[in-house]
Amino acid sequence: MIKITFPDKSVREYPKGITGIDIAQSLSSQLARDVLSITVNNQLWDVTRPINNDASIKLHKWDDEEGKHAFWHSSAHLLAETLETIYPGTKFGIGPAIENGFYYDIDTGDNVVIKESDLPEIEKKMLELARTKNDFIREEVSKANALKYFTQKNDEYKIELINDLEDGTITLYKQGNFTDLCRGPHLPNTSPIKAIKLLSVAGAYWRGDEKRKQLTRIYGISFPKQKMLDEYLILLEEAKKRDHRKIGKELELFTFSQKVGQGLPLWLPKGAALRERLENFLKKVQRDHDYQQVITPHIGQKELYVTSGHYAKYGQDSFQPISTPAEGEEFLLKPMNCPHHCEIYKSKPRSYKDLPIRLAEFGTVYRYEQSGELHGLTRVRGFTQDDAHLFCRNDQLKDEFKKVIDIVLYIFRTLDFKDFTIQISLRDKENHEKYIGSEENWEKAESAIIEACAEKELETVIEYGEAAFYGPKLDFMVRDAIGRKWQLGTIQVDYNLPERFDLEYMGSDNQKHRPVMIHRAPFGSMERFVAVLIEHTAGKFPLWLTPEQAVILPISEKYNDYAKKVLKLLNNYDIRAVLDDRNEKIGKKIRDNELKRIPYLLIVGEKEMELQHIAVRKQGEGDKGSMKIEEFANFVNSEVDEILKSSI
RNA sequence: GCCGAUGUAGCUCAGGGGUAGAGCGUUUCCUUGGUAAGGAAGAGGUCACGGGUUCAAUUCCCGUCAUCGGCUCCA
């Protein structure tokens, strides 16, 4: 007998060689049906694999990440098996489970191209194969045998993967006629896979290396029940409805013009109004935290970026320098604001008493993003950072850093991003050529961030290799209303640029010292932030931000004059109101303006005109009754004040 | 940049070797209506751009550009 310890620390005895599924069966037959994988002594196992020694275990069902993982991983194998049936000779790369579903990277050779229109047929065949209820059979093999099998199969990708593995750790999984190199775990058999949707076909470089062959990647998702797939597809539809590119067009927030150039957003009046309000909000927060606004030009001499190191790092694949006709001077469109801000710092001698100096600018920068990378407002070639650079003494660094964290958290609270993760992005120590600056500076910068986060008791994850080339970062990722993750704000500690720009201050010891810099942008960029805000709110912006807070709807043209009077009064109260005086019935006007996501619809007709009232209808909620104009104005204004105040 | 797909009216989209269609929007007229679509008439298109094949190309072929799904990259 062996002792099995459960997550609640209870211990039961089972015969040696018991499997996860048998353990589940001993607890309840329902559990035996639901269990998908098992963790045995912190290793993920198949539920059919015999356990021969005392162990602590955890059974995973669909609700656990580990359970879904096994389910989707098995689905990937099923996809591969299907592809091998339909397209014999296909070579296989990797086929993992991902956050939502799975994919398989394949090489179909030069003569076969799999198109999106082929996916339904593959799906159908997959479901047929799933129903044959083939077992997933795990087999431990020697490296030599593994190599032999895939050599005979002529699959160079698997051979390459095996060559990187240690002998004695290699396992194969077989279901039906398909055998794959795989660590597992898998479902007992294919039958739980009841609903499958193949979502897209894409190119993907072998092992993520753009110098290597591009394989065909097929993305898919699968579920144990058709209903779950239907729900997932509805969620995808919902995401599509929230797409900021679609809503941006509908609400006339921004546009692009081929003539102006790809990746160069044009902010329309309503979008500009929204953005301006965000900027003013942040400016006020920064004023309260003793930041000073500065303004710098959109170009700078090439030399400036040679000094900063940006030219060496990014110059080759950037917008090429602009030259002047006579002197042949070279300028770059600024890709960053920091060098300009460093020069502002240098514009006069600084004393230790002056520090910290906090220079803020909504600085527009231009970066040559690869054409295939451009995406709506989230990835563009010209964008405005809500940038600031804080120059401080070493002894002030941690405190300054913590204050910036406070600002970022305040902004997230105010904008109703409740769910976010914080990532400490450190350098990859193996890869020195990616970074500039001394080992010592990096150590100092990285520990400053780690300590500041610890003191603020932030829950963080550390990612190596994610640092900027000049320093480590703290990155903020928000989860939006339908659960998608977006990277927004960033705070970076930098000992390197102060050195490169030879920044100094006079210390209390009458000696020159080097300040340390913090780069920070709570929104990241205005473009990206507005995009995320659109998707988070589905275009239903909070009252304090929305371009139009209220629309006045006269019942008929007879009341247009009264409506104009209401409009004027509301505008005098600083309410952003507009008038819909089209010759349409009230039902039509309500429908159209609800679709425009305007928070308040104000209906005026005979009754309202007599009482000098407005009938208030709240978007999405309906009739709120009639009230005096002043009363409504005060109500709206106090609601706005409340939002901004309550989040402090 | 790479792989694949797409590009038809302001928007969403149908069509297809014989120079174009719907709905919404827009304009005009009728209607003056009380909480999610009143009616009628009209305007609006070099079918992304440039080549080629053809008696004839928006349709087929090639190239370019842009967009979309990914990959790589992201100061």
PDB file of N, CA and C in Angstrom, chain A residues 51-132:
ATOM      1  N   ILE A  51       0.699   5.132  -9.956  1.00  0.00           N
ATOM      2  CA  ILE A  51       1.504   5.776  -8.926  1.00  0.00           C
ATOM      3  C   ILE A  51       2.057   4.664  -8.034  1.00  0.00           C
ATOM      4  N   ASN A  52       3.374   4.629  -7.932  1.00  0.00           N
ATOM      5  CA  ASN A  52       3.979   3.476  -7.260  1.00  0.00           C
ATOM      6  C   ASN A  52       4.547   3.789  -5.881  1.00  0.00           C
ATOM      7  N   ASN A  53       4.565   5.078  -5.513  1.00  0.00           N
ATOM      8  CA  ASN A  53       5.132   5.441  -4.219  1.00  0.00           C
ATOM      9  C   ASN A  53       4.210   6.424  -3.512  1.00  0.00           C
ATOM     10  N   ASP A  54       4.493   6.636  -2.242  1.00  0.00           N
ATOM     11  CA  ASP A  54       3.744   7.664  -1.505  1.00  0.00           C
ATOM     12  C   ASP A  54       3.822   8.977  -2.283  1.00  0.00           C
ATOM     13  N   ALA A  55       2.722   9.700  -2.309  1.00  0.00           N
ATOM     14  CA  ALA A  55       2.734  10.931  -3.091  1.00  0.00           C
ATOM     15  C   ALA A  55       1.666  11.890  -2.595  1.00  0.00           C
ATOM     16  N   SER A  56       1.903  13.166  -2.819  1.00  0.00           N
ATOM     17  CA  SER A  56       0.806  14.107  -2.621  1.00  0.00           C
ATOM     18  C   SER A  56       0.269  14.463  -4.006  1.00  0.00           C
ATOM     19  N   ILE A  57      -1.033  14.534  -4.103  1.00  0.00           N
ATOM     20  CA  ILE A  57      -1.646  14.692  -5.408  1.00  0.00           C
ATOM     21  C   ILE A  57      -2.706  15.790  -5.398  1.00  0.00           C
ATOM     22  N   LYS A  58      -3.032  16.240  -6.605  1.00  0.00           N
ATOM     23  CA  LYS A  58      -4.194  17.113  -6.776  1.00  0.00           C
ATOM     24  C   LYS A  58      -4.829  16.716  -8.101  1.00  0.00           C
ATOM     25  N   LEU A  59      -6.126  16.477  -8.055  1.00  0.00           N
ATOM     26  CA  LEU A  59      -6.841  16.098  -9.273  1.00  0.00           C
ATOM     27  C   LEU A  59      -7.333  17.367  -9.968  1.00  0.00           C
ATOM     28  N   HIS A  60      -7.238  17.387 -11.288  1.00  0.00           N
ATOM     29  CA  HIS A  60      -7.649  18.590 -12.022  1.00  0.00           C
ATOM     30  C   HIS A  60      -8.850  18.297 -12.905  1.00  0.00           C
ATOM     31  N   LYS A  61      -9.847  19.155 -12.786  1.00  0.00           N
ATOM     32  CA  LYS A  61     -11.022  19.076 -13.649  1.00  0.00           C
ATOM     33  C   LYS A  61     -10.955  20.232 -14.650  1.00  0.00           C
ATOM     34  N   TRP A  62     -12.008  20.375 -15.428  1.00  0.00           N
ATOM     35  CA  TRP A  62     -12.051  21.431 -16.442  1.00  0.00           C
ATOM     36  C   TRP A  62     -11.832  22.820 -15.834  1.00  0.00           C
ATOM     37  N   ASP A  63     -12.329  23.016 -14.621  1.00  0.00           N
ATOM     38  CA  ASP A  63     -12.242  24.352 -14.018  1.00  0.00           C
ATOM     39  C   ASP A  63     -10.813  24.760 -13.678  1.00  0.00           C
ATOM     40  N   ASP A  64      -9.899  23.792 -13.574  1.00  0.00           N
ATOM     41  CA  ASP A  64      -8.504  24.138 -13.279  1.00  0.00           C
ATOM     42  C   ASP A  64      -7.746  24.378 -14.571  1.00  0.00           C
ATOM     43  N   GLU A  65      -6.807  25.300 -14.516  1.00  0.00           N
ATOM     44  CA  GLU A  65      -5.940  25.544 -15.670  1.00  0.00           C
ATOM     45  C   GLU A  65      -5.303  24.241 -16.153  1.00  0.00           C
ATOM     46  N   GLU A  66      -4.857  23.436 -15.145  1.00  0.00           N
ATOM     47  CA  GLU A  66      -4.140  22.207 -15.499  1.00  0.00           C
ATOM     48  C   GLU A  66      -5.053  21.227 -16.238  1.00  0.00           C
ATOM     49  N   GLY A  67      -6.322  21.230 -15.858  1.00  0.00           N
ATOM     50  CA  GLY A  67      -7.269  20.336 -16.517  1.00  0.00           C
ATOM     51  C   GLY A  67      -7.508  20.763 -17.952  1.00  0.00           C
ATOM     52  N   LYS A  68      -7.784  22.058 -18.132  1.00  0.00           N
ATOM     53  CA  LYS A  68      -7.985  22.584 -19.478  1.00  0.00           C
ATOM     54  C   LYS A  68      -6.754  22.328 -20.333  1.00  0.00           C
ATOM     55  N   HIS A  69      -5.601  22.518 -19.689  1.00  0.00           N
ATOM     56  CA  HIS A  69      -4.349  22.376 -20.408  1.00  0.00           C
ATOM     57  C   HIS A  69      -4.237  20.985 -21.035  1.00  0.00           C
ATOM     58  N   ALA A  70      -4.517  19.965 -20.227  1.00  0.00           N
ATOM     59  CA  ALA A  70      -4.445  18.594 -20.740  1.00  0.00           C
ATOM     60  C   ALA A  70      -5.460  18.400 -21.861  1.00  0.00           C
ATOM     61  N   PHE A  71      -6.642  18.974 -21.667  1.00  0.00           N
ATOM     62  CA  PHE A  71      -7.712  18.840 -22.643  1.00  0.00           C
ATOM     63  C   PHE A  71      -7.295  19.444 -23.986  1.00  0.00           C
ATOM     64  N   TRP A  72      -6.739  20.646 -23.921  1.00  0.00           N
ATOM     65  CA  TRP A  72      -6.373  21.333 -25.164  1.00  0.00           C
ATOM     66  C   TRP A  72      -5.128  20.729 -25.793  1.00  0.00           C
ATOM     67  N   HIS A  73      -4.237  20.282 -24.923  1.00  0.00           N
ATOM     68  CA  HIS A  73      -3.035  19.650 -25.440  1.00  0.00           C
ATOM     69  C   HIS A  73      -3.414  18.382 -26.214  1.00  0.00           C
ATOM     70  N   SER A  74      -4.338  17.626 -25.639  1.00  0.00           N
ATOM     71  CA  SER A  74      -4.807  16.428 -26.332  1.00  0.00           C
ATOM     72  C   SER A  74      -5.511  16.796 -27.628  1.00  0.00           C
ATOM     73  N   SER A  75      -6.213  17.919 -27.597  1.00  0.00           N
ATOM     74  CA  SER A  75      -6.887  18.389 -28.809  1.00  0.00           C
ATOM     75  C   SER A  75      -5.868  18.720 -29.899  1.00  0.00           C
ATOM     76  N   ALA A  76      -4.732  19.264 -29.476  1.00  0.00           N
ATOM     77  CA  ALA A  76      -3.685  19.587 -30.443  1.00  0.00           C
ATOM     78  C   ALA A  76      -3.176  18.305 -31.112  1.00  0.00           C
ATOM     79  N   HIS A  77      -3.024  17.258 -30.296  1.00  0.00           N
ATOM     80  CA  HIS A  77      -2.595  15.983 -30.869  1.00  0.00           C
ATOM     81  C   HIS A  77      -3.640  15.438 -31.844  1.00  0.00           C
ATOM     82  N   LEU A  78      -4.892  15.637 -31.464  1.00  0.00           N
ATOM     83  CA  LEU A  78      -5.984  15.181 -32.333  1.00  0.00           C
ATOM     84  C   LEU A  78      -5.934  15.938 -33.662  1.00  0.00           C
ATOM     85  N   LEU A  79      -5.648  17.225 -33.573  1.00  0.00           N
ATOM     86  CA  LEU A  79      -5.502  18.032 -34.793  1.00  0.00           C
ATOM     87  C   LEU A  79      -4.371  17.476 -35.654  1.00  0.00           C
ATOM     88  N   ALA A  80      -3.254  17.162 -34.999  1.00  0.00           N
ATOM     89  CA  ALA A  80      -2.105  16.648 -35.745  1.00  0.00           C
ATOM     90  C   ALA A  80      -2.439  15.324 -36.422  1.00  0.00           C
ATOM     91  N   GLU A  81      -3.112  14.466 -35.668  1.00  0.00           N
ATOM     92  CA  GLU A  81      -3.497  13.171 -36.228  1.00  0.00           C
ATOM     93  C   GLU A  81      -4.373  13.375 -37.473  1.00  0.00           C
ATOM     94  N   THR A  82      -5.306  14.314 -37.347  1.00  0.00           N
ATOM     95  CA  THR A  82      -6.212  14.597 -38.460  1.00  0.00           C
ATOM     96  C   THR A  82      -5.443  15.123 -39.664  1.00  0.00           C
ATOM     97  N   LEU A  83      -4.504  16.032 -39.402  1.00  0.00           N
ATOM     98  CA  LEU A  83      -3.741  16.617 -40.502  1.00  0.00           C
ATOM     99  C   LEU A  83      -2.908  15.546 -41.203  1.00  0.00           C
ATOM    100  N   GLU A  84      -2.383  14.617 -40.401  1.00  0.00           N
ATOM    101  CA  GLU A  84      -1.576  13.562 -40.997  1.00  0.00           C
ATOM    102  C   GLU A  84      -2.443  12.671 -41.902  1.00  0.00           C
ATOM    103  N   THR A  85      -3.697  12.518 -41.498  1.00  0.00           N
ATOM    104  CA  THR A  85      -4.617  11.725 -42.321  1.00  0.00           C
ATOM    105  C   THR A  85      -4.945  12.440 -43.629  1.00  0.00           C
ATOM    106  N   ILE A  86      -5.267  13.743 -43.506  1.00  0.00           N
ATOM    107  CA  ILE A  86      -5.707  14.481 -44.690  1.00  0.00           C
ATOM    108  C   ILE A  86      -4.527  14.868 -45.583  1.00  0.00           C
ATOM    109  N   TYR A  87      -3.433  15.257 -44.943  1.00  0.00           N
ATOM    110  CA  TYR A  87      -2.257  15.708 -45.708  1.00  0.00           C
ATOM    111  C   TYR A  87      -1.063  14.815 -45.358  1.00  0.00           C
ATOM    112  N   PRO A  88      -0.983  13.625 -45.948  1.00  0.00           N
ATOM    113  CA  PRO A  88       0.114  12.716 -45.597  1.00  0.00           C
ATOM    114  C   PRO A  88       1.459  13.381 -45.896  1.00  0.00           C
ATOM    115  N   GLY A  89       2.442  13.091 -45.061  1.00  0.00           N
ATOM    116  CA  GLY A  89       3.762  13.672 -45.285  1.00  0.00           C
ATOM    117  C   GLY A  89       3.961  14.983 -44.546  1.00  0.00           C
ATOM    118  N   THR A  90       2.925  15.457 -43.897  1.00  0.00           N
ATOM    119  CA  THR A  90       3.059  16.680 -43.104  1.00  0.00           C
ATOM    120  C   THR A  90       4.085  16.463 -41.998  1.00  0.00           C
ATOM    121  N   LYS A  91       4.929  17.476 -41.805  1.00  0.00           N
ATOM    122  CA  LYS A  91       5.893  17.415 -40.701  1.00  0.00           C
ATOM    123  C   LYS A  91       5.404  18.296 -39.579  1.00  0.00           C
ATOM    124  N   PHE A  92       5.691  17.870 -38.357  1.00  0.00           N
ATOM    125  CA  PHE A  92       5.118  18.571 -37.218  1.00  0.00           C
ATOM    126  C   PHE A  92       6.158  19.296 -36.386  1.00  0.00           C
ATOM    127  N   GLY A  93       5.854  20.547 -36.028  1.00  0.00           N
ATOM    128  CA  GLY A  93       6.705  21.339 -35.139  1.00  0.00           C
ATOM    129  C   GLY A  93       6.228  21.133 -33.721  1.00  0.00           C
ATOM    130  N   ILE A  94       5.675  22.182 -33.124  1.00  0.00           N
ATOM    131  CA  ILE A  94       5.160  22.011 -31.773  1.00  0.00           C
ATOM    132  C   ILE A  94       3.664  22.281 -31.772  1.00  0.00           C
ATOM    133  N   GLY A  95       2.990  21.690 -30.795  1.00  0.00           N
ATOM    134  CA  GLY A  95       1.535  21.831 -30.718  1.00  0.00           C
ATOM    135  C   GLY A  95       1.070  21.942 -29.285  1.00  0.00           C
ATOM    136  N   PRO A  96       1.248  23.096 -28.678  1.00  0.00           N
ATOM    137  CA  PRO A  96       0.926  23.233 -27.259  1.00  0.00           C
ATOM    138  C   PRO A  96      -0.507  23.712 -26.996  1.00  0.00           C
ATOM    139  N   ALA A  97      -0.910  23.586 -25.733  1.00  0.00           N
ATOM    140  CA  ALA A  97      -2.106  24.273 -25.253  1.00  0.00           C
ATOM    141  C   ALA A  97      -1.710  25.713 -24.953  1.00  0.00           C
ATOM    142  N   ILE A  98      -2.618  26.634 -25.190  1.00  0.00           N
ATOM    143  CA  ILE A  98      -2.351  28.040 -24.872  1.00  0.00           C
ATOM    144  C   ILE A  98      -3.458  28.554 -23.950  1.00  0.00           C
ATOM    145  N   GLU A  99      -3.440  29.849 -23.680  1.00  0.00           N
ATOM    146  CA  GLU A  99      -4.392  30.393 -22.705  1.00  0.00           C
ATOM    147  C   GLU A  99      -5.834  30.083 -23.092  1.00  0.00           C
ATOM    148  N   ASN A 100      -6.131  30.242 -24.378  1.00  0.00           N
ATOM    149  CA  ASN A 100      -7.470  29.905 -24.851  1.00  0.00           C
ATOM    150  C   ASN A 100      -7.364  28.945 -26.027  1.00  0.00           C
ATOM    151  N   GLY A 101      -7.208  27.676 -25.741  1.00  0.00           N
ATOM    152  CA  GLY A 101      -7.195  26.693 -26.804  1.00  0.00           C
ATOM    153  C   GLY A 101      -5.820  26.093 -27.045  1.00  0.00           C
ATOM    154  N   PHE A 102      -5.514  25.915 -28.303  1.00  0.00           N
ATOM    155  CA  PHE A 102      -4.280  25.220 -28.659  1.00  0.00           C
ATOM    156  C   PHE A 102      -3.901  25.602 -30.090  1.00  0.00           C
ATOM    157  N   TYR A 103      -2.686  25.231 -30.486  1.00  0.00           N
ATOM    158  CA  TYR A 103      -2.329  25.346 -31.896  1.00  0.00           C
ATOM    159  C   TYR A 103      -1.387  24.216 -32.262  1.00  0.00           C
ATOM    160  N   TYR A 104      -1.187  24.015 -33.541  1.00  0.00           N
ATOM    161  CA  TYR A 104      -0.122  23.120 -33.981  1.00  0.00           C
ATOM    162  C   TYR A 104       0.602  23.792 -35.143  1.00  0.00           C
ATOM    163  N   ASP A 105       1.936  23.782 -35.066  1.00  0.00           N
ATOM    164  CA  ASP A 105       2.761  24.313 -36.147  1.00  0.00           C
ATOM    165  C   ASP A 105       3.162  23.164 -37.053  1.00  0.00           C
ATOM    166  N   ILE A 106       2.856  23.295 -38.325  1.00  0.00           N
ATOM    167  CA  ILE A 106       3.142  22.189 -39.235  1.00  0.00           C
ATOM    168  C   ILE A 106       3.828  22.683 -40.495  1.00  0.00           C
ATOM    169  N   ASP A 107       4.507  21.756 -41.148  1.00  0.00           N
ATOM    170  CA  ASP A 107       5.134  22.042 -42.434  1.00  0.00           C
ATOM    171  C   ASP A 107       4.507  21.075 -43.428  1.00  0.00           C
ATOM    172  N   THR A 108       3.700  21.615 -44.323  1.00  0.00           N
ATOM    173  CA  THR A 108       2.984  20.746 -45.260  1.00  0.00           C
ATOM    174  C   THR A 108       3.775  20.550 -46.546  1.00  0.00           C
ATOM    175  N   GLY A 109       4.992  21.065 -46.573  1.00  0.00           N
ATOM    176  CA  GLY A 109       5.755  20.988 -47.820  1.00  0.00           C
ATOM    177  C   GLY A 109       5.323  22.111 -48.744  1.00  0.00           C
ATOM    178  N   ASP A 110       5.986  22.204 -49.892  1.00  0.00           N
ATOM    179  CA  ASP A 110       5.757  23.358 -50.750  1.00  0.00           C
ATOM    180  C   ASP A 110       4.479  23.261 -51.574  1.00  0.00           C
ATOM    181  N   ASN A 111       3.945  22.040 -51.711  1.00  0.00           N
ATOM    182  CA  ASN A 111       2.828  21.878 -52.634  1.00  0.00           C
ATOM    183  C   ASN A 111       1.452  22.025 -51.991  1.00  0.00           C
ATOM    184  N   VAL A 112       1.417  21.924 -50.679  1.00  0.00           N
ATOM    185  CA  VAL A 112       0.121  21.999 -50.002  1.00  0.00           C
ATOM    186  C   VAL A 112       0.026  23.310 -49.226  1.00  0.00           C
ATOM    187  N   VAL A 113      -1.034  24.055 -49.451  1.00  0.00           N
ATOM    188  CA  VAL A 113      -1.285  25.265 -48.671  1.00  0.00           C
ATOM    189  C   VAL A 113      -2.620  25.085 -47.962  1.00  0.00           C
ATOM    190  N   ILE A 114      -2.602  25.185 -46.645  1.00  0.00           N
ATOM    191  CA  ILE A 114      -3.860  25.055 -45.913  1.00  0.00           C
ATOM    192  C   ILE A 114      -4.454  26.444 -45.758  1.00  0.00           C
ATOM    193  N   LYS A 115      -5.699  26.580 -46.194  1.00  0.00           N
ATOM    194  CA  LYS A 115      -6.371  27.875 -46.131  1.00  0.00           C
ATOM    195  C   LYS A 115      -7.466  27.849 -45.073  1.00  0.00           C
ATOM    196  N   GLU A 116      -7.906  29.019 -44.717  1.00  0.00           N
ATOM    197  CA  GLU A 116      -8.954  29.107 -43.714  1.00  0.00           C
ATOM    198  C   GLU A 116     -10.194  28.326 -44.162  1.00  0.00           C
ATOM    199  N   SER A 117     -10.416  28.317 -45.479  1.00  0.00           N
ATOM    200  CA  SER A 117     -11.602  27.627 -45.982  1.00  0.00           C
ATOM    201  C   SER A 117     -11.487  26.105 -45.840  1.00  0.00           C
ATOM    202  N   ASP A 118     -10.273  25.624 -45.555  1.00  0.00           N
ATOM    203  CA  ASP A 118     -10.107  24.176 -45.354  1.00  0.00           C
ATOM    204  C   ASP A 118     -10.449  23.761 -43.925  1.00  0.00           C
ATOM    205  N   LEU A 119     -10.548  24.732 -43.024  1.00  0.00           N
ATOM    206  CA  LEU A 119     -10.668  24.405 -41.600  1.00  0.00           C
ATOM    207  C   LEU A 119     -11.935  23.611 -41.253  1.00  0.00           C
ATOM    208  N   PRO A 120     -13.106  23.976 -41.803  1.00  0.00           N
ATOM    209  CA  PRO A 120     -14.311  23.217 -41.427  1.00  0.00           C
ATOM    210  C   PRO A 120     -14.173  21.730 -41.708  1.00  0.00           C
ATOM    211  N   GLU A 121     -13.540  21.392 -42.819  1.00  0.00           N
ATOM    212  CA  GLU A 121     -13.378  19.973 -43.155  1.00  0.00           C
ATOM    213  C   GLU A 121     -12.464  19.292 -42.129  1.00  0.00           C
ATOM    214  N   ILE A 122     -11.389  19.988 -41.752  1.00  0.00           N
ATOM    215  CA  ILE A 122     -10.469  19.412 -40.772  1.00  0.00           C
ATOM    216  C   ILE A 122     -11.187  19.218 -39.428  1.00  0.00           C
ATOM    217  N   GLU A 123     -11.973  20.227 -39.062  1.00  0.00           N
ATOM    218  CA  GLU A 123     -12.766  20.152 -37.833  1.00  0.00           C
ATOM    219  C   GLU A 123     -13.641  18.895 -37.825  1.00  0.00           C
ATOM    220  N   LYS A 124     -14.331  18.705 -38.946  1.00  0.00           N
ATOM    221  CA  LYS A 124     -15.274  17.598 -39.046  1.00  0.00           C
ATOM    222  C   LYS A 124     -14.551  16.264 -38.848  1.00  0.00           C
ATOM    223  N   LYS A 125     -13.422  16.159 -39.522  1.00  0.00           N
ATOM    224  CA  LYS A 125     -12.623  14.929 -39.429  1.00  0.00           C
ATOM    225  C   LYS A 125     -12.105  14.725 -38.006  1.00  0.00           C
ATOM    226  N   MET A 126     -11.722  15.849 -37.352  1.00  0.00           N
ATOM    227  CA  MET A 126     -11.247  15.752 -35.963  1.00  0.00           C
ATOM    228  C   MET A 126     -12.321  15.166 -35.065  1.00  0.00           C
ATOM    229  N   LEU A 127     -13.557  15.665 -35.243  1.00  0.00           N
ATOM    230  CA  LEU A 127     -14.656  15.174 -34.406  1.00  0.00           C
ATOM    231  C   LEU A 127     -14.909  13.684 -34.652  1.00  0.00           C
ATOM    232  N   GLU A 128     -14.792  13.291 -35.916  1.00  0.00           N
ATOM    233  CA  GLU A 128     -14.949  11.866 -36.230  1.00  0.00           C
ATOM    234  C   GLU A 128     -13.907  11.037 -35.492  1.00  0.00           C
ATOM    235  N   LEU A 129     -12.652  11.516 -35.553  1.00  0.00           N
ATOM    236  CA  LEU A 129     -11.576  10.778 -34.896  1.00  0.00           C
ATOM    237  C   LEU A 129     -11.760  10.778 -33.385  1.00  0.00           C
ATOM    238  N   ALA A 130     -12.237  11.910 -32.842  1.00  0.00           N
ATOM    239  CA  ALA A 130     -12.431  11.983 -31.389  1.00  0.00           C
ATOM    240  C   ALA A 130     -13.411  10.906 -30.953  1.00  0.00           C
ATOM    241  N   ARG A 131     -14.434  10.687 -31.789  1.00  0.00           N
ATOM    242  CA  ARG A 131     -15.477   9.728 -31.415  1.00  0.00           C
ATOM    243  C   ARG A 131     -14.983   8.288 -31.428  1.00  0.00           C
ATOM    244  N   THR A 132     -13.851   8.016 -32.091  1.00  0.00           N
ATOM    245  CA  THR A 132     -13.332   6.642 -32.081  1.00  0.00           C
ATOM    246  C   THR A 132     -12.764   6.276 -30.717  1.00  0.00           C
TER     247      THR A 132
END
